[in-house]
Amino acid sequence: MSFRTSPRPPATPPSATDYTEDVSPGSGALPPRAWYAASDARSLSLNGRWDFRLSPTADAEDDSFAARGYEPGGWSGVEVPGHWVLQGHGSPIYTNHLYPFPVDPPRVPTENPTGDHLRRFDLPPDWPADGGTVLRFDGVESCARVWLNGTDLGTFQGSRLPHEFAVGHLLEPGGNVLAVRVHQWSAGSYLEDQDQWWLPGIFRDVTLLHRPPGSALDFFVHASYDHHEGLGTLRVDSDVDGRVLVPALDIDVEAGTPVTVPVLPWTAETPRLYDGELVTEGERVPLRVGFRTVELADGLIKVNGTAVLFKGVNRHEWHPEKGRALDPETMLADVLLMKRHNVNAVRTSHYPPHPAFLDLCDTYGLWVVDECDLETHGFTEQGWRDNPVDDPRWTPALLDRAARMVERDKNHPSVVLWSLGNEAGTGRGLTAMAEWIRGRDNSRLIHYEGDPDCRDTDVYSRMYADHAEVERIARHQDDGGPGRRRLPFILCEYGHAMGNGPGGIADYQRLFTSYDRLQGGFVWEWIDHGIRDERHGFAYGGDFGEELHDGNFVCDGLVFPDRTPSPGLVEYKKVIEPVRIEPVRIEGRDLPSPSGADRESGAGRGGTVRVTNGYDFADLSGLAFEWSYQVDGESVESGPLVVPALAPGQSAEVELPPPPLDPRGSEAQWTVRATLAGETAWGPRGHVVAWAQIAVTEPASPAFTPSARPAPGDGVITLGPGTFDARTGALLALGGVEVVGPRLDVWRAPTDNDNGAHWQTDARHGPLWRALGLHRMRHRLDAVEARDDSLTVRTRVAPAARDLGLRTRYRWTSDGTRLRLTVSVAPEGRWTLPLPRLGVRLGLPGSADRVTWLGGGPGEGYPDTMTACMNGRWESTVDAMQTPYVRPQENGARPGVRRAEIGGLRVEGDPAFWFTARRWTTEQLDAADHVTDLRPGGTVWVNLDHGQQGIGSQSCGPGALPQYQLWAAPAEFSFLFSEVRG
Ligand code: IPT
């Protein structure tokens, strides 16, 4: 039997006073072992209401509370699992990488909030009295000392790792007292400097587990897959004798004996699990066996012989009220949301998640990079001097962390890479961890991003590298150290999803699918860590009066704190869709259709599309395809499309049906969708997995012939349905619709990506926009000319103190019922920055609410975030068109709009435009810190934009690519305005 026990904790007893500053991982706990959801292993959850007392320092209170019979009179209470700072005791602190205490390892501040917890419990009447019971803590931040019935069991550090104590000999049938002292700060805090809230408390389950005599202390499921032969080999090692049963495979062998049988393999796309049992003298341990082999072959990460493409996310554990104390429903919600958005991989940034999450990944199918609870990022402030990762005194603690992760999670098929940690610099400690992990489990690869030389890793991993660099890496033109040359490449973090964005992920995906060496990436990050409260909506750094904080940098997820998908997730889903549908040949036709003759003769074929299976393992038999033919955004006919069950990587050309007859309208398109053919574990039948739209006819310019003439009146000029201010030339009303006349607008409330991360030297554009004065442009009126069939208003739009500006001419004409506005813009001076936007802003009465449009939707889109916008006819309301970014910023633009109706006004674009409507001004949006600062006024402000600056990812990463930038250049664009009656 090749089972090896993991390193035992040191046998020294806990020191009475200074264990918070002890670099050793603790004392008294049992060696780590595999986690499994207890089935017939008897367990007693100790979750629930605990007595609680908070002290400002670690030594303010003595240990007498741990004694039996202690009366916690005057104490308060907390929910376990939970963080006391989210339950009215003290407050959370958010820092990205700065330690919120003086850096003097391993010392911690005297002001060390300390939570004493007490839980009384009786054993169930039938609890076996055979002595074998362990007390398990799944997660306590940042360190704990534990007493049961007055006996000191020991101490531990390692917040997101399990710790168990043998307690059988101490238990009584009734009146047991569990006392836990938790300190916010410990030596361990130096190893836990992740970019997140500091949230002390017993935040994962506390459980009493009966371990009958003859039960396995630990077991290790080895289940590999030979893709040549289709055979799986199973060997379950156990430290006690036992039998391994897998009924579906007719396996009944002794523990430790390998057995090879034909199986279906486990992959994230086909998560085949076989239920089994490890039967020992004392218990039956449930097994969930997934056969798969992970290897580095041909310089690539391969599973079952096939290179995988990670379409991943970085997942912190987060709940807007409970912090990192996640219930099973929340974990499941994450997994279902990921699967439904085509995400196939999770990096458990930056610590092992609640163990049940990995069961869900096994069941539903997600590749997992399981990351150790290790980050020492704050040492970057001192050039990494004294970094614990390179100080042998800390190595036992690092090894303890590695072992607690690997031992706990080693039986999950979903885990394909172990990650040593995040942003911990370089050092001998990492090498020791990697060596230990390799010795214990050589069936997975090792990841760590922070060492440019990749000394200890099997994959070259970077974060936030820009597109050009990624392409150079793909071509082996930018390999750095020789160690890296042969390694596959992943972006363990990219696409910083802070606020509006990330932009440019489609461009990354094109690279990933073009070069074998690029095996995908993990968007940073899954969820905004906003804390729900009444005052802020969702609070972020600084909202709790922290002396050091990093503001809303903690809100950079693809889902909002309440798990509503943000436009970023919708975009990501489209970008990573596993099926590609492209036009090969499309028959354009003149509309309306001349006759039905061509259809009958078969000449009027719709054309051909190429369908490509982009899965790595699954064929397309699980998907159903359908087409719809749309005219002016409305489906006029639809039907199924027969697509063969293509194998991964295969393509087929598929004929579209003849287009429907006589569709009247100005533009036509095909929409082809791939949907789930039947219900799956994670999505209903009909759920859209992938889609494409193919234009048949391009939208034409709206027809318009000017006929009306401007007529002067009493302080006004009328032109067709328009009434203008005679002095300023501003439109006042169109028929019965009052309007605050459109005028040039170049400002948008900067997005987090506009602002750029403050440490980035090339984060110029956001702040410089403001320095340039683009948020306070002045409009100088040069002329109002009513002549022939037009009213022309000449202006110059420019900020104070600068010589640059935009000469802007508004030319109005009318055909009697409609007004046409042509805006001509000519930049003057030297423009060294792109513009935020270029278009007009107008005001409508606050009663405007319902919006309909023909163009991109249903959600927002910007030049480099609009892959997921579908061309169609959409309907919404002004309120529903807002995207509630936790820190308010530019949002809500619908791209490619040909026509929109709002508040009795119809706008047609020539060319198409970006449409935005909101109940506050851009300036109010810009000034708001939280959504609760935004109050509707009496006007609905509408932006009709000819251009928008791209979004990029510069809150932490590259800015918008050149092709998405909006540089000041001569421009002309038109809108047709008319009143919608009825
Ligand atoms: C990177 C961190 O790994 C991650 O935890 C998070 O802080 C992210 O940045 C930004 O949100 S580190 C950074 C220096 C690139």
mmCIF file with all atom_site columns, C-alpha atoms in Angstrom, residues 98-211:
data_model
loop_
_atom_site.group_PDB
_atom_site.id
_atom_site.type_symbol
_atom_site.label_atom_id
_atom_site.label_alt_id
_atom_site.label_comp_id
_atom_site.label_asym_id
_atom_site.label_entity_id
_atom_site.label_seq_id
_atom_site.pdbx_PDB_ins_code
_atom_site.Cartn_x
_atom_site.Cartn_y
_atom_site.Cartn_z
_atom_site.occupancy
_atom_site.B_iso_or_equiv
_atom_site.pdbx_formal_charge
_atom_site.auth_seq_id
_atom_site.auth_comp_id
_atom_site.auth_asym_id
_atom_site.auth_atom_id
_atom_site.pdbx_PDB_model_num
ATOM 1   C CA . LEU A 1 98  ? -1.402  46.793 2.114  1.00 0.00 ? 98  LEU A CA 1
ATOM 2   C CA . TYR A 1 99  ? -1.288  45.138 5.505  1.00 0.00 ? 99  TYR A CA 1
ATOM 3   C CA . PRO A 1 100 ? -3.636  47.114 7.732  1.00 0.00 ? 100 PRO A CA 1
ATOM 4   C CA . PHE A 1 101 ? -1.089  46.844 10.550 1.00 0.00 ? 101 PHE A CA 1
ATOM 5   C CA . PRO A 1 102 ? 2.642   47.654 10.884 1.00 0.00 ? 102 PRO A CA 1
ATOM 6   C CA . VAL A 1 103 ? 4.774   45.162 8.990  1.00 0.00 ? 103 VAL A CA 1
ATOM 7   C CA . ASP A 1 104 ? 7.031   43.540 11.582 1.00 0.00 ? 104 ASP A CA 1
ATOM 8   C CA . PRO A 1 105 ? 6.672   39.814 11.053 1.00 0.00 ? 105 PRO A CA 1
ATOM 9   C CA . PRO A 1 106 ? 5.592   37.809 12.915 1.00 0.00 ? 106 PRO A CA 1
ATOM 10  C CA . ARG A 1 107 ? 4.475   40.471 15.403 1.00 0.00 ? 107 ARG A CA 1
ATOM 11  C CA . VAL A 1 108 ? 0.899   41.684 15.392 1.00 0.00 ? 108 VAL A CA 1
ATOM 12  C CA . PRO A 1 109 ? -0.684  44.793 16.899 1.00 0.00 ? 109 PRO A CA 1
ATOM 13  C CA . THR A 1 110 ? -1.664  45.052 20.533 1.00 0.00 ? 110 THR A CA 1
ATOM 14  C CA . GLU A 1 111 ? -5.020  46.209 19.268 1.00 0.00 ? 111 GLU A CA 1
ATOM 15  C CA . ASN A 1 112 ? -6.019  42.755 18.177 1.00 0.00 ? 112 ASN A CA 1
ATOM 16  C CA . PRO A 1 113 ? -9.797  42.326 18.233 1.00 0.00 ? 113 PRO A CA 1
ATOM 17  C CA . THR A 1 114 ? -10.488 39.044 19.984 1.00 0.00 ? 114 THR A CA 1
ATOM 18  C CA . GLY A 1 115 ? -13.730 37.158 19.858 1.00 0.00 ? 115 GLY A CA 1
ATOM 19  C CA . ASP A 1 116 ? -14.508 34.652 22.578 1.00 0.00 ? 116 ASP A CA 1
ATOM 20  C CA . HIS A 1 117 ? -17.094 32.128 21.455 1.00 0.00 ? 117 HIS A CA 1
ATOM 21  C CA . LEU A 1 118 ? -19.007 29.654 23.615 1.00 0.00 ? 118 LEU A CA 1
ATOM 22  C CA . ARG A 1 119 ? -21.233 26.838 22.520 1.00 0.00 ? 119 ARG A CA 1
ATOM 23  C CA . ARG A 1 120 ? -22.981 24.413 24.845 1.00 0.00 ? 120 ARG A CA 1
ATOM 24  C CA . PHE A 1 121 ? -24.253 21.178 23.463 1.00 0.00 ? 121 PHE A CA 1
ATOM 25  C CA . ASP A 1 122 ? -25.579 17.802 24.453 1.00 0.00 ? 122 ASP A CA 1
ATOM 26  C CA . LEU A 1 123 ? -24.762 14.694 22.515 1.00 0.00 ? 123 LEU A CA 1
ATOM 27  C CA . PRO A 1 124 ? -27.677 13.007 20.793 1.00 0.00 ? 124 PRO A CA 1
ATOM 28  C CA . PRO A 1 125 ? -28.857 10.156 23.044 1.00 0.00 ? 125 PRO A CA 1
ATOM 29  C CA . ASP A 1 126 ? -27.545 7.478  20.707 1.00 0.00 ? 126 ASP A CA 1
ATOM 30  C CA . TRP A 1 127 ? -24.089 9.006  20.212 1.00 0.00 ? 127 TRP A CA 1
ATOM 31  C CA . PRO A 1 128 ? -21.714 6.058  20.413 1.00 0.00 ? 128 PRO A CA 1
ATOM 32  C CA . ALA A 1 129 ? -19.549 5.974  23.485 1.00 0.00 ? 129 ALA A CA 1
ATOM 33  C CA . ASP A 1 130 ? -16.642 4.261  21.733 1.00 0.00 ? 130 ASP A CA 1
ATOM 34  C CA . GLY A 1 131 ? -14.388 7.241  22.111 1.00 0.00 ? 131 GLY A CA 1
ATOM 35  C CA . GLY A 1 132 ? -13.622 8.125  18.483 1.00 0.00 ? 132 GLY A CA 1
ATOM 36  C CA . THR A 1 133 ? -14.937 11.606 17.870 1.00 0.00 ? 133 THR A CA 1
ATOM 37  C CA . VAL A 1 134 ? -13.279 14.551 16.182 1.00 0.00 ? 134 VAL A CA 1
ATOM 38  C CA . LEU A 1 135 ? -14.168 18.202 16.307 1.00 0.00 ? 135 LEU A CA 1
ATOM 39  C CA . ARG A 1 136 ? -13.739 19.874 12.943 1.00 0.00 ? 136 ARG A CA 1
ATOM 40  C CA . PHE A 1 137 ? -13.399 23.532 12.045 1.00 0.00 ? 137 PHE A CA 1
ATOM 41  C CA . ASP A 1 138 ? -13.669 24.165 8.296  1.00 0.00 ? 138 ASP A CA 1
ATOM 42  C CA . GLY A 1 139 ? -12.499 27.758 8.526  1.00 0.00 ? 139 GLY A CA 1
ATOM 43  C CA . VAL A 1 140 ? -11.655 30.321 11.199 1.00 0.00 ? 140 VAL A CA 1
ATOM 44  C CA . GLU A 1 141 ? -10.047 33.713 10.519 1.00 0.00 ? 141 GLU A CA 1
ATOM 45  C CA . SER A 1 142 ? -7.293  34.292 11.535 1.00 0.00 ? 142 SER A CA 1
ATOM 46  C CA . CYS A 1 143 ? -6.357  31.956 14.372 1.00 0.00 ? 143 CYS A CA 1
ATOM 47  C CA . ALA A 1 144 ? -8.043  30.091 17.169 1.00 0.00 ? 144 ALA A CA 1
ATOM 48  C CA . ARG A 1 145 ? -7.474  28.461 20.483 1.00 0.00 ? 145 ARG A CA 1
ATOM 49  C CA . VAL A 1 146 ? -9.926  25.755 21.402 1.00 0.00 ? 146 VAL A CA 1
ATOM 50  C CA . TRP A 1 147 ? -11.086 24.291 24.698 1.00 0.00 ? 147 TRP A CA 1
ATOM 51  C CA . LEU A 1 148 ? -13.579 21.522 25.243 1.00 0.00 ? 148 LEU A CA 1
ATOM 52  C CA . ASN A 1 149 ? -15.026 21.150 28.702 1.00 0.00 ? 149 ASN A CA 1
ATOM 53  C CA . GLY A 1 150 ? -12.182 23.195 30.096 1.00 0.00 ? 150 GLY A CA 1
ATOM 54  C CA . THR A 1 151 ? -9.406  21.217 28.397 1.00 0.00 ? 151 THR A CA 1
ATOM 55  C CA . ASP A 1 152 ? -7.091  23.170 26.153 1.00 0.00 ? 152 ASP A CA 1
ATOM 56  C CA . LEU A 1 153 ? -7.051  21.348 22.793 1.00 0.00 ? 153 LEU A CA 1
ATOM 57  C CA . GLY A 1 154 ? -4.565  23.570 21.040 1.00 0.00 ? 154 GLY A CA 1
ATOM 58  C CA . THR A 1 155 ? -4.302  26.374 18.548 1.00 0.00 ? 155 THR A CA 1
ATOM 59  C CA . PHE A 1 156 ? -4.298  26.785 14.805 1.00 0.00 ? 156 PHE A CA 1
ATOM 60  C CA . GLN A 1 157 ? -3.736  29.252 11.999 1.00 0.00 ? 157 GLN A CA 1
ATOM 61  C CA . GLY A 1 158 ? -4.610  28.952 8.314  1.00 0.00 ? 158 GLY A CA 1
ATOM 62  C CA . SER A 1 159 ? -7.967  30.635 7.967  1.00 0.00 ? 159 SER A CA 1
ATOM 63  C CA . ARG A 1 160 ? -9.417  28.832 4.986  1.00 0.00 ? 160 ARG A CA 1
ATOM 64  C CA . LEU A 1 161 ? -8.166  25.384 5.875  1.00 0.00 ? 161 LEU A CA 1
ATOM 65  C CA . PRO A 1 162 ? -9.679  22.654 8.004  1.00 0.00 ? 162 PRO A CA 1
ATOM 66  C CA . HIS A 1 163 ? -8.474  21.739 11.460 1.00 0.00 ? 163 HIS A CA 1
ATOM 67  C CA . GLU A 1 164 ? -9.584  18.777 13.526 1.00 0.00 ? 164 GLU A CA 1
ATOM 68  C CA . PHE A 1 165 ? -9.058  17.753 17.130 1.00 0.00 ? 165 PHE A CA 1
ATOM 69  C CA . ALA A 1 166 ? -9.561  14.407 18.770 1.00 0.00 ? 166 ALA A CA 1
ATOM 70  C CA . VAL A 1 167 ? -12.183 14.993 21.447 1.00 0.00 ? 167 VAL A CA 1
ATOM 71  C CA . GLY A 1 168 ? -13.830 11.652 22.114 1.00 0.00 ? 168 GLY A CA 1
ATOM 72  C CA . HIS A 1 169 ? -12.236 11.261 25.530 1.00 0.00 ? 169 HIS A CA 1
ATOM 73  C CA . LEU A 1 170 ? -13.536 14.649 26.667 1.00 0.00 ? 170 LEU A CA 1
ATOM 74  C CA . LEU A 1 171 ? -17.179 14.428 25.664 1.00 0.00 ? 171 LEU A CA 1
ATOM 75  C CA . GLU A 1 172 ? -20.031 14.057 28.129 1.00 0.00 ? 172 GLU A CA 1
ATOM 76  C CA . PRO A 1 173 ? -23.585 13.055 27.236 1.00 0.00 ? 173 PRO A CA 1
ATOM 77  C CA . GLY A 1 174 ? -24.828 16.496 28.198 1.00 0.00 ? 174 GLY A CA 1
ATOM 78  C CA . GLY A 1 175 ? -23.645 19.977 29.095 1.00 0.00 ? 175 GLY A CA 1
ATOM 79  C CA . ASN A 1 176 ? -20.514 20.038 26.936 1.00 0.00 ? 176 ASN A CA 1
ATOM 80  C CA . VAL A 1 177 ? -18.903 23.439 26.588 1.00 0.00 ? 177 VAL A CA 1
ATOM 81  C CA . LEU A 1 178 ? -16.915 24.319 23.510 1.00 0.00 ? 178 LEU A CA 1
ATOM 82  C CA . ALA A 1 179 ? -14.898 27.520 23.931 1.00 0.00 ? 179 ALA A CA 1
ATOM 83  C CA . VAL A 1 180 ? -13.085 29.129 21.013 1.00 0.00 ? 180 VAL A CA 1
ATOM 84  C CA . ARG A 1 181 ? -10.973 32.245 21.213 1.00 0.00 ? 181 ARG A CA 1
ATOM 85  C CA . VAL A 1 182 ? -10.417 33.870 17.832 1.00 0.00 ? 182 VAL A CA 1
ATOM 86  C CA . HIS A 1 183 ? -7.993  36.703 17.179 1.00 0.00 ? 183 HIS A CA 1
ATOM 87  C CA . GLN A 1 184 ? -8.296  38.967 14.194 1.00 0.00 ? 184 GLN A CA 1
ATOM 88  C CA . TRP A 1 185 ? -4.540  39.156 13.751 1.00 0.00 ? 185 TRP A CA 1
ATOM 89  C CA . SER A 1 186 ? -1.912  36.476 14.006 1.00 0.00 ? 186 SER A CA 1
ATOM 90  C CA . ALA A 1 187 ? 1.361   35.563 12.388 1.00 0.00 ? 187 ALA A CA 1
ATOM 91  C CA . GLY A 1 188 ? -0.871  33.797 9.895  1.00 0.00 ? 188 GLY A CA 1
ATOM 92  C CA . SER A 1 189 ? -2.264  37.152 8.789  1.00 0.00 ? 189 SER A CA 1
ATOM 93  C CA . TYR A 1 190 ? 1.100   37.837 7.133  1.00 0.00 ? 190 TYR A CA 1
ATOM 94  C CA . LEU A 1 191 ? 0.369   34.835 4.904  1.00 0.00 ? 191 LEU A CA 1
ATOM 95  C CA . GLU A 1 192 ? -3.192  35.913 4.138  1.00 0.00 ? 192 GLU A CA 1
ATOM 96  C CA . ASP A 1 193 ? -2.818  39.278 2.490  1.00 0.00 ? 193 ASP A CA 1
ATOM 97  C CA . GLN A 1 194 ? -5.306  38.611 -0.280 1.00 0.00 ? 194 GLN A CA 1
ATOM 98  C CA . ASP A 1 195 ? -7.118  41.470 -1.963 1.00 0.00 ? 195 ASP A CA 1
ATOM 99  C CA . GLN A 1 196 ? -10.357 41.230 0.001  1.00 0.00 ? 196 GLN A CA 1
ATOM 100 C CA . TRP A 1 197 ? -12.085 42.273 3.215  1.00 0.00 ? 197 TRP A CA 1
ATOM 101 C CA . TRP A 1 198 ? -10.413 41.327 6.467  1.00 0.00 ? 198 TRP A CA 1
ATOM 102 C CA . LEU A 1 199 ? -13.230 39.422 8.160  1.00 0.00 ? 199 LEU A CA 1
ATOM 103 C CA . PRO A 1 200 ? -12.445 37.669 11.427 1.00 0.00 ? 200 PRO A CA 1
ATOM 104 C CA . GLY A 1 201 ? -14.635 34.930 12.807 1.00 0.00 ? 201 GLY A CA 1
ATOM 105 C CA . ILE A 1 202 ? -15.615 31.277 12.690 1.00 0.00 ? 202 ILE A CA 1
ATOM 106 C CA . PHE A 1 203 ? -16.864 31.565 9.131  1.00 0.00 ? 203 PHE A CA 1
ATOM 107 C CA . ARG A 1 204 ? -17.199 27.938 8.088  1.00 0.00 ? 204 ARG A CA 1
ATOM 108 C CA . ASP A 1 205 ? -18.893 24.941 9.676  1.00 0.00 ? 205 ASP A CA 1
ATOM 109 C CA . VAL A 1 206 ? -18.056 23.516 13.057 1.00 0.00 ? 206 VAL A CA 1
ATOM 110 C CA . THR A 1 207 ? -18.865 19.821 13.270 1.00 0.00 ? 207 THR A CA 1
ATOM 111 C CA . LEU A 1 208 ? -18.520 16.951 15.662 1.00 0.00 ? 208 LEU A CA 1
ATOM 112 C CA . LEU A 1 209 ? -17.819 13.756 13.745 1.00 0.00 ? 209 LEU A CA 1
ATOM 113 C CA . HIS A 1 210 ? -18.001 10.302 15.156 1.00 0.00 ? 210 HIS A CA 1
ATOM 114 C CA . ARG A 1 211 ? -15.121 8.137  13.904 1.00 0.00 ? 211 ARG A CA 1
#
